Amino acid sequence: MNLLNTEQAAAFLRGCSDVHILIHRSPDGDCIGSGYALYAVLRAMGIRARVCCDDPIPPMYRFLTEDAAFEDFEPQTVIAVDVADLQLLGGLREQYEGRIDLCIDHHISNTGYAKSNYWNPEASAACEVLYALFKAMQLTLTEQIAMCLYTGMATDTGCFKFSNAGAETFAAVADLKRSFDLPYASLNRLLFDVKSKGRMALDARLMQSVRMSADDRVALLYLPYAWMEELKVSSDETDGVSNLPLQIAGVEIGILVKEQSEGGYRVSMRAGDHADVSAICRQFGGGGHVKAGGCSIAEGQSDAVCNMLMAAAEATLQS
Amino acid sequence: MNLLNTEQAAAFLRGCSDVHILIHRSPDGDCIGSGYALYAVLRAMGIRARVCCDDPIPPMYRFLTEDAAFEDFEPQTVIAVDVADLQLLGGLREQYEGRIDLCIDHHISNTGYAKSNYWNPEASAACEVLYALFKAMQLTLTEQIAMCLYTGMATDTGCFKFSNAGAETFAAVADLKRSFDLPYASLNRLLFDVKSKGRMALDARLMQSVRMSADDRVALLYLPYAWMEELKVSSDETDGVSNLPLQIAGVEIGILVKEQSEGGYRVSMRAGDHADVSAICRQFGGGGHVKAGGCSIAEGQSDAVCNMLMAAAEATLQS
């Protein structure tokens, strides 16, 4: 991977023109925040820029994007932000592959597909990487840019709750809070607390049907597809459902089994302090990280599938 | 109020001896964290100290207190931390009233009952006030002290989510994270995410029976006392239930009606961005803040009480 230091990355930004900024498909708070923050900074430097994404921006993030007005133009420079892998460009891959001049990212798994990289795998979020760069460049930020950067760091760290929220994350947010009197608490409520009425009903129904075993150390939720239709909950609204089982005191392995509209099941597993769920998921052709894994089960009666997964989880805790 | 500056507060701590540290009844993460952090610092300075509380420390906070070993002794110095008002000392008030030499606090409502005060109403937590003092004194902290201070700041800000989490809060946590490699994420999970199996079932049942009106801008949960007994949920486990209705998208006024074991109802109201619930609660002899209020209803059928409260909330939104 061709790495740039901060000085080189700053020189790159100062020297670029007509920039297409690429963010990943299924855009989240961090890629939207970093993409639109970079857009605003380039515009303020007098550089034409736009953000390109294969999927629409989810409505909850529109407050980050509504100030932007994009022109159509041929790019002279292409910069990817928060994109670990070319696959994550979705339908934009074909157009940009081999033409990406700079990637700004924080993923340890970044495949190094860009010509140059400004990369800090210790950072919680691409927005934290960008903040460090903007600070080194002594740029004057705006409220809108601060809101973008805050949103990226907040969403990628679960509002500063996860282990990736490091000292530099907190120091960056301290800087932003000193300079910008944004409605942080309302923003956090919007980003982390508010659920649709349907999602709330779905969570309640799931929690009432939780199956537990192994002295309550394994908890499984089964989500029939019919519930999604009945409660009018879309698939992208179910982010975070897989974290529910682990919220029960004492649970070491939490499992979510989602029946798919086309048949079969998608399984997410989460581990508490001790278990390794990627090993369990690998037994079923899946994988992931120690604390968060997944797999797909092509067929079977739902009860049989749930029992099989719980048995595998119980066996892991006993070994 | 007799206020000390940082230098004076530091001199006070260096000069004190045989210290009783008072924290408030129904102890929470901030008073436990600040009380035990101050205890550990004084012990490290060779000063005898103990923490005094009218209630037992809740089991979830034992990790902050298990290293402490208290002797019985007559105090030469009495310091209250995170205690806004003498009433909050509960049964300890009689013994200490008029004898409190220093109060270290962050509550804007502090009544100034102590002889001297080290007070910063801008701080998120008493632990933030203490951290600033320890830093100015250039004390060497331990992991245990860092854990106490982190816990106080995290719990009083809802894991850095509320509006009281300021730039100085983030800067203090950045300092702690730079110096101490604590299991912050596990700690956050314990402090914020984990619920008992019974509480989880209770939340699910409550959310399934939510009543909504005024175009889904008012949401009410009714909690019959029998559910607490059936699901074996204690009253102190229901902290936070009153925040549930406001998590539904679009809700402006959230109401929780808790049937009391002795009859009657305890009502908590929460407001979104616009409504003022203290005004509604005052109609029923209660009060509180604009965004969080409460009242008691002595008698009535539960349905009639719920309808009355919803009608009052609807009227507020229409006015």
Tab-separated table of C-alpha atoms in Angstrom, chain B residues 38-311:
chain	number	residue	atom	x	y	z
B	38	LEU	CA	-11.283	10.940	46.415
B	39	TYR	CA	-10.867	8.183	49.025
B	40	ALA	CA	-8.085	6.546	46.972
B	41	VAL	CA	-6.317	9.849	46.375
B	42	LEU	CA	-6.389	10.792	50.057
B	43	ARG	CA	-5.126	7.320	51.054
B	44	ALA	CA	-2.257	7.688	48.567
B	45	MET	CA	-1.423	11.022	50.259
B	46	GLY	CA	-1.256	9.163	53.594
B	47	ILE	CA	-4.549	10.623	54.818
B	48	ARG	CA	-7.040	8.360	56.607
B	49	ALA	CA	-10.429	8.421	54.884
B	50	ARG	CA	-13.676	6.547	54.379
B	51	VAL	CA	-16.805	6.907	52.264
B	52	CYS	CA	-20.156	7.214	54.054
B	53	CYS	CA	-23.517	6.586	52.397
B	54	ASP	CA	-26.995	6.112	53.814
B	55	ASP	CA	-27.776	3.329	51.313
B	56	PRO	CA	-25.814	0.263	50.225
B	57	ILE	CA	-23.773	0.478	47.009
B	58	PRO	CA	-25.759	-1.216	44.179
B	59	PRO	CA	-24.110	-4.495	43.072
B	60	MET	CA	-23.374	-3.186	39.562
B	61	TYR	CA	-20.983	-0.579	41.037
B	62	ARG	CA	-19.085	-2.955	43.337
B	63	PHE	CA	-16.132	-2.964	40.909
B	64	LEU	CA	-15.472	0.613	42.045
B	65	THR	CA	-15.557	-0.141	45.758
B	66	GLU	CA	-14.088	-3.595	46.279
B	67	ASP	CA	-10.539	-2.322	46.805
B	68	ALA	CA	-11.594	-0.033	49.650
B	69	ALA	CA	-11.115	-1.041	53.288
B	70	PHE	CA	-12.569	1.379	55.816
B	71	GLU	CA	-11.667	1.852	59.473
B	72	ASP	CA	-13.937	3.389	62.088
B	73	PHE	CA	-12.688	6.777	63.237
B	74	GLU	CA	-13.957	10.169	64.329
B	75	PRO	CA	-13.665	12.644	61.432
B	76	GLN	CA	-11.454	15.713	61.651
B	77	THR	CA	-12.617	16.748	58.165
B	78	VAL	CA	-15.940	16.125	56.410
B	79	ILE	CA	-16.185	16.395	52.598
B	80	ALA	CA	-19.411	15.908	50.623
B	81	VAL	CA	-19.139	14.996	46.936
B	82	ASP	CA	-21.961	15.206	44.381
B	83	VAL	CA	-24.442	16.153	47.141
B	84	ALA	CA	-26.539	19.143	45.999
B	85	ASP	CA	-28.663	19.399	49.134
B	86	LEU	CA	-28.449	18.219	52.770
B	87	GLN	CA	-31.684	16.243	52.292
B	88	LEU	CA	-29.841	13.943	49.918
B	89	LEU	CA	-27.746	12.687	52.829
B	90	GLY	CA	-30.837	10.865	54.112
B	91	GLY	CA	-30.180	9.387	57.539
B	92	LEU	CA	-26.641	10.828	57.645
B	93	ARG	CA	-27.942	14.394	57.722
B	94	GLU	CA	-28.458	14.568	61.473
B	95	GLN	CA	-24.920	13.407	62.198
B	96	TYR	CA	-23.141	15.752	59.757
B	97	GLU	CA	-25.303	18.891	59.339
B	98	GLY	CA	-23.226	21.970	60.178
B	99	ARG	CA	-20.006	19.919	60.163
B	100	ILE	CA	-19.395	19.698	56.412
B	101	ASP	CA	-16.120	21.473	55.672
B	102	LEU	CA	-16.024	21.139	51.896
B	103	CYS	CA	-18.505	20.263	49.191
B	104	ILE	CA	-17.226	19.212	45.755
B	105	ASP	CA	-20.088	19.364	43.289
B	106	HIS	CA	-21.411	20.199	39.828
B	107	HIS	CA	-25.159	20.688	40.457
B	108	ILE	CA	-26.464	24.119	39.522
B	109	SER	CA	-29.016	23.602	42.302
B	110	ASN	CA	-26.391	23.187	45.051
B	111	THR	CA	-27.764	24.935	48.164
B	112	GLY	CA	-24.372	26.038	49.503
B	113	TYR	CA	-24.789	24.169	52.809
B	114	ALA	CA	-21.050	23.496	53.241
B	115	LYS	CA	-18.461	25.810	54.855
B	116	SER	CA	-16.477	25.839	51.596
B	117	ASN	CA	-17.304	24.720	48.085
B	118	TYR	CA	-15.334	23.589	45.081
B	119	TRP	CA	-18.100	23.880	42.549
B	120	ASN	CA	-18.329	23.904	38.773
B	121	PRO	CA	-21.904	23.926	37.488
B	122	GLU	CA	-20.611	23.662	33.896
B	123	ALA	CA	-19.120	20.238	34.578
B	124	SER	CA	-21.037	17.123	33.528
B	125	ALA	CA	-20.288	15.267	36.734
B	126	ALA	CA	-18.649	15.588	40.144
B	127	CYS	CA	-16.028	13.248	38.678
B	128	GLU	CA	-15.213	15.876	36.044
B	129	VAL	CA	-14.745	18.494	38.803
B	130	LEU	CA	-12.475	16.104	40.703
B	131	TYR	CA	-10.479	15.199	37.602
B	132	ALA	CA	-9.690	18.864	36.980
B	133	LEU	CA	-8.579	19.232	40.598
B	134	PHE	CA	-6.388	16.101	40.557
B	135	LYS	CA	-4.828	17.228	37.281
B	136	ALA	CA	-4.034	20.679	38.649
B	137	MET	CA	-2.478	18.996	41.710
B	138	GLN	CA	-0.354	16.883	39.325
B	139	LEU	CA	-1.326	13.731	41.208
B	140	THR	CA	-0.375	10.324	39.867
B	141	LEU	CA	-3.629	8.469	39.354
B	142	THR	CA	-4.097	4.700	39.475
B	143	GLU	CA	-6.207	2.462	37.225
B	144	GLN	CA	-8.776	2.190	39.998
B	145	ILE	CA	-9.059	5.991	40.301
B	146	ALA	CA	-9.294	6.347	36.516
B	147	MET	CA	-12.089	3.756	36.469
B	148	CYS	CA	-13.973	5.682	39.169
B	149	LEU	CA	-13.643	9.001	37.316
B	150	TYR	CA	-14.577	7.490	33.951
B	151	THR	CA	-17.648	5.804	35.426
B	152	GLY	CA	-18.917	9.049	36.947
B	153	MET	CA	-18.558	11.018	33.729
B	154	ALA	CA	-19.992	8.206	31.583
B	155	THR	CA	-23.043	7.566	33.773
B	156	ASP	CA	-23.991	11.218	34.335
B	157	THR	CA	-23.883	11.892	30.568
B	158	GLY	CA	-25.676	8.727	29.383
B	159	CYS	CA	-22.379	7.530	27.884
B	160	PHE	CA	-21.580	10.992	26.460
B	161	LYS	CA	-24.971	11.298	24.789
B	162	PHE	CA	-26.658	14.090	26.800
B	163	SER	CA	-26.185	17.835	26.393
B	164	ASN	CA	-24.107	18.048	29.577
B	165	ALA	CA	-21.252	16.113	27.904
B	166	GLY	CA	-19.108	19.137	27.117
B	167	ALA	CA	-15.731	19.790	25.557
B	168	GLU	CA	-14.044	19.468	28.955
B	169	THR	CA	-15.759	16.125	29.564
B	170	PHE	CA	-14.397	14.793	26.288
B	171	ALA	CA	-10.955	16.262	26.982
B	172	ALA	CA	-10.857	14.637	30.434
B	173	VAL	CA	-11.810	11.230	29.025
B	174	ALA	CA	-9.211	11.672	26.263
B	175	ASP	CA	-6.595	12.169	29.012
B	176	LEU	CA	-7.788	9.087	30.910
B	177	LYS	CA	-7.809	6.959	27.762
B	178	ARG	CA	-4.277	8.085	26.871
B	179	SER	CA	-2.963	7.029	30.277
B	180	PHE	CA	-5.046	3.996	31.212
B	181	ASP	CA	-5.866	1.008	29.044
B	182	LEU	CA	-9.088	0.067	30.850
B	183	PRO	CA	-11.808	-2.201	29.436
B	184	TYR	CA	-13.944	0.828	28.550
B	185	ALA	CA	-16.212	-1.040	26.115
B	186	SER	CA	-17.016	-3.856	28.579
B	187	LEU	CA	-17.613	-1.249	31.256
B	188	ASN	CA	-20.018	0.640	28.981
B	189	ARG	CA	-21.868	-2.549	28.148
B	190	LEU	CA	-22.269	-3.263	31.861
B	191	LEU	CA	-23.298	0.297	32.693
B	192	PHE	CA	-25.626	1.013	29.779
B	193	ASP	CA	-26.715	-2.034	27.799
B	194	VAL	CA	-27.241	-4.958	30.091
B	195	LYS	CA	-30.688	-5.544	31.564
B	196	SER	CA	-32.015	-8.452	33.617
B	197	LYS	CA	-34.088	-11.045	31.791
B	198	GLY	CA	-37.106	-9.797	33.748
B	199	ARG	CA	-36.532	-6.152	32.824
B	200	MET	CA	-36.137	-7.126	29.167
B	201	ALA	CA	-39.468	-9.001	29.299
B	202	LEU	CA	-41.074	-6.042	31.078
B	203	ASP	CA	-39.878	-3.579	28.425
B	204	ALA	CA	-41.221	-5.863	25.688
B	205	ARG	CA	-44.609	-6.148	27.346
B	206	LEU	CA	-44.791	-2.388	27.926
B	207	MET	CA	-43.904	-1.574	24.337
B	208	GLN	CA	-46.515	-4.010	23.058
B	209	SER	CA	-49.195	-2.229	25.052
B	210	VAL	CA	-48.155	1.339	24.168
B	211	ARG	CA	-51.083	3.728	23.701
B	212	MET	CA	-50.607	6.495	21.176
B	213	SER	CA	-52.655	9.535	20.260
B	214	ALA	CA	-52.462	12.976	18.671
B	215	ASP	CA	-51.076	11.578	15.394
B	216	ASP	CA	-48.587	9.456	17.329
B	217	ARG	CA	-47.101	12.499	19.064
B	218	VAL	CA	-48.212	11.292	22.520
B	219	ALA	CA	-47.242	7.816	23.749
B	220	LEU	CA	-48.217	6.328	27.103
B	221	LEU	CA	-47.033	3.176	28.848
B	222	TYR	CA	-48.995	1.737	31.756
B	223	LEU	CA	-47.085	-0.501	34.173
B	224	PRO	CA	-49.337	-2.554	36.473
B	225	TYR	CA	-47.675	-3.459	39.778
B	226	ALA	CA	-48.539	-7.134	39.194
B	227	TRP	CA	-46.112	-7.218	36.229
B	228	MET	CA	-43.207	-6.236	38.477
B	229	GLU	CA	-44.006	-9.125	40.803
B	230	GLU	CA	-44.666	-11.611	38.031
B	231	LEU	CA	-41.423	-10.797	36.178
B	232	LYS	CA	-39.446	-10.356	39.431
B	233	VAL	CA	-38.340	-6.829	38.542
B	234	SER	CA	-37.448	-4.563	41.467
B	235	SER	CA	-38.324	-0.899	41.526
B	236	ASP	CA	-34.688	0.278	41.167
B	237	GLU	CA	-34.361	-1.877	38.060
B	238	THR	CA	-36.969	0.236	36.279
B	239	ASP	CA	-34.705	3.289	35.908
B	240	GLY	CA	-34.924	4.363	32.333
B	241	VAL	CA	-38.336	2.833	31.572
B	242	SER	CA	-39.726	6.372	31.526
B	243	ASN	CA	-37.443	7.141	28.547
B	244	LEU	CA	-38.932	4.350	26.391
B	245	PRO	CA	-41.967	6.165	24.891
B	246	LEU	CA	-39.777	8.995	23.590
B	247	GLN	CA	-37.713	6.503	21.592
B	248	ILE	CA	-40.597	6.094	19.163
B	249	ALA	CA	-40.049	8.295	16.099
B	250	GLY	CA	-42.254	11.378	16.146
B	251	VAL	CA	-43.267	11.196	19.811
B	252	GLU	CA	-43.182	14.622	21.488
B	253	ILE	CA	-44.601	13.651	24.902
B	254	GLY	CA	-43.864	10.299	26.529
B	255	ILE	CA	-45.745	9.219	29.633
B	256	LEU	CA	-45.109	6.345	32.032
B	257	VAL	CA	-47.806	5.502	34.585
B	258	LYS	CA	-46.562	3.141	37.311
B	259	GLU	CA	-49.112	1.563	39.606
B	260	GLN	CA	-47.746	1.648	43.165
B	261	SER	CA	-47.743	-1.362	45.504
B	262	GLU	CA	-49.656	0.695	48.075
B	263	GLY	CA	-52.226	1.900	45.493
B	264	GLY	CA	-52.251	5.067	43.408
B	265	TYR	CA	-49.932	5.882	40.509
B	266	ARG	CA	-46.567	7.488	39.965
B	267	VAL	CA	-46.354	9.363	36.651
B	268	SER	CA	-43.189	10.324	34.720
B	269	MET	CA	-43.306	12.492	31.623
B	270	ARG	CA	-40.611	13.221	29.060
B	271	ALA	CA	-40.688	15.838	26.318
B	272	GLY	CA	-39.025	15.798	22.900
B	273	ASP	CA	-37.673	18.946	21.288
B	274	HIS	CA	-40.712	21.191	21.722
B	275	ALA	CA	-43.139	20.335	24.545
B	276	ASP	CA	-42.946	21.418	28.219
B	277	VAL	CA	-44.028	18.535	30.454
B	278	SER	CA	-43.474	20.309	33.772
B	279	ALA	CA	-46.543	22.440	32.982
B	280	ILE	CA	-48.654	19.311	32.465
B	281	CYS	CA	-47.360	17.720	35.659
B	282	ARG	CA	-48.169	20.881	37.634
B	283	GLN	CA	-51.828	20.462	36.648
B	284	PHE	CA	-51.760	17.277	38.737
B	285	GLY	CA	-49.816	18.675	41.675
B	286	GLY	CA	-46.387	17.653	40.394
B	287	GLY	CA	-43.567	19.487	38.616
B	288	GLY	CA	-40.028	19.056	37.349
B	289	HIS	CA	-38.066	20.349	34.398
B	290	VAL	CA	-39.256	21.331	30.928
B	291	LYS	CA	-38.046	18.045	29.424
B	292	ALA	CA	-38.638	15.719	32.402
B	293	GLY	CA	-41.417	15.980	34.966
B	294	GLY	CA	-43.501	13.847	37.270
B	295	CYS	CA	-46.574	13.747	39.479
B	296	SER	CA	-48.550	11.353	41.658
B	297	ILE	CA	-52.188	10.391	41.209
B	298	ALA	CA	-53.706	9.100	44.449
B	299	GLU	CA	-56.630	7.136	43.081
B	300	GLY	CA	-58.790	6.172	40.102
B	301	GLN	CA	-59.229	3.293	37.670
B	302	SER	CA	-56.081	2.876	35.619
B	303	ASP	CA	-57.883	3.438	32.309
B	304	ALA	CA	-59.448	6.661	33.518
B	305	VAL	CA	-56.107	7.916	34.845
B	306	CYS	CA	-54.333	7.111	31.571
B	307	ASN	CA	-57.056	8.790	29.519
B	308	MET	CA	-56.911	11.888	31.702
B	309	LEU	CA	-53.139	12.176	31.322
B	310	MET	CA	-53.238	11.622	27.558
B	311	ALA	CA	-55.953	14.250	27.196
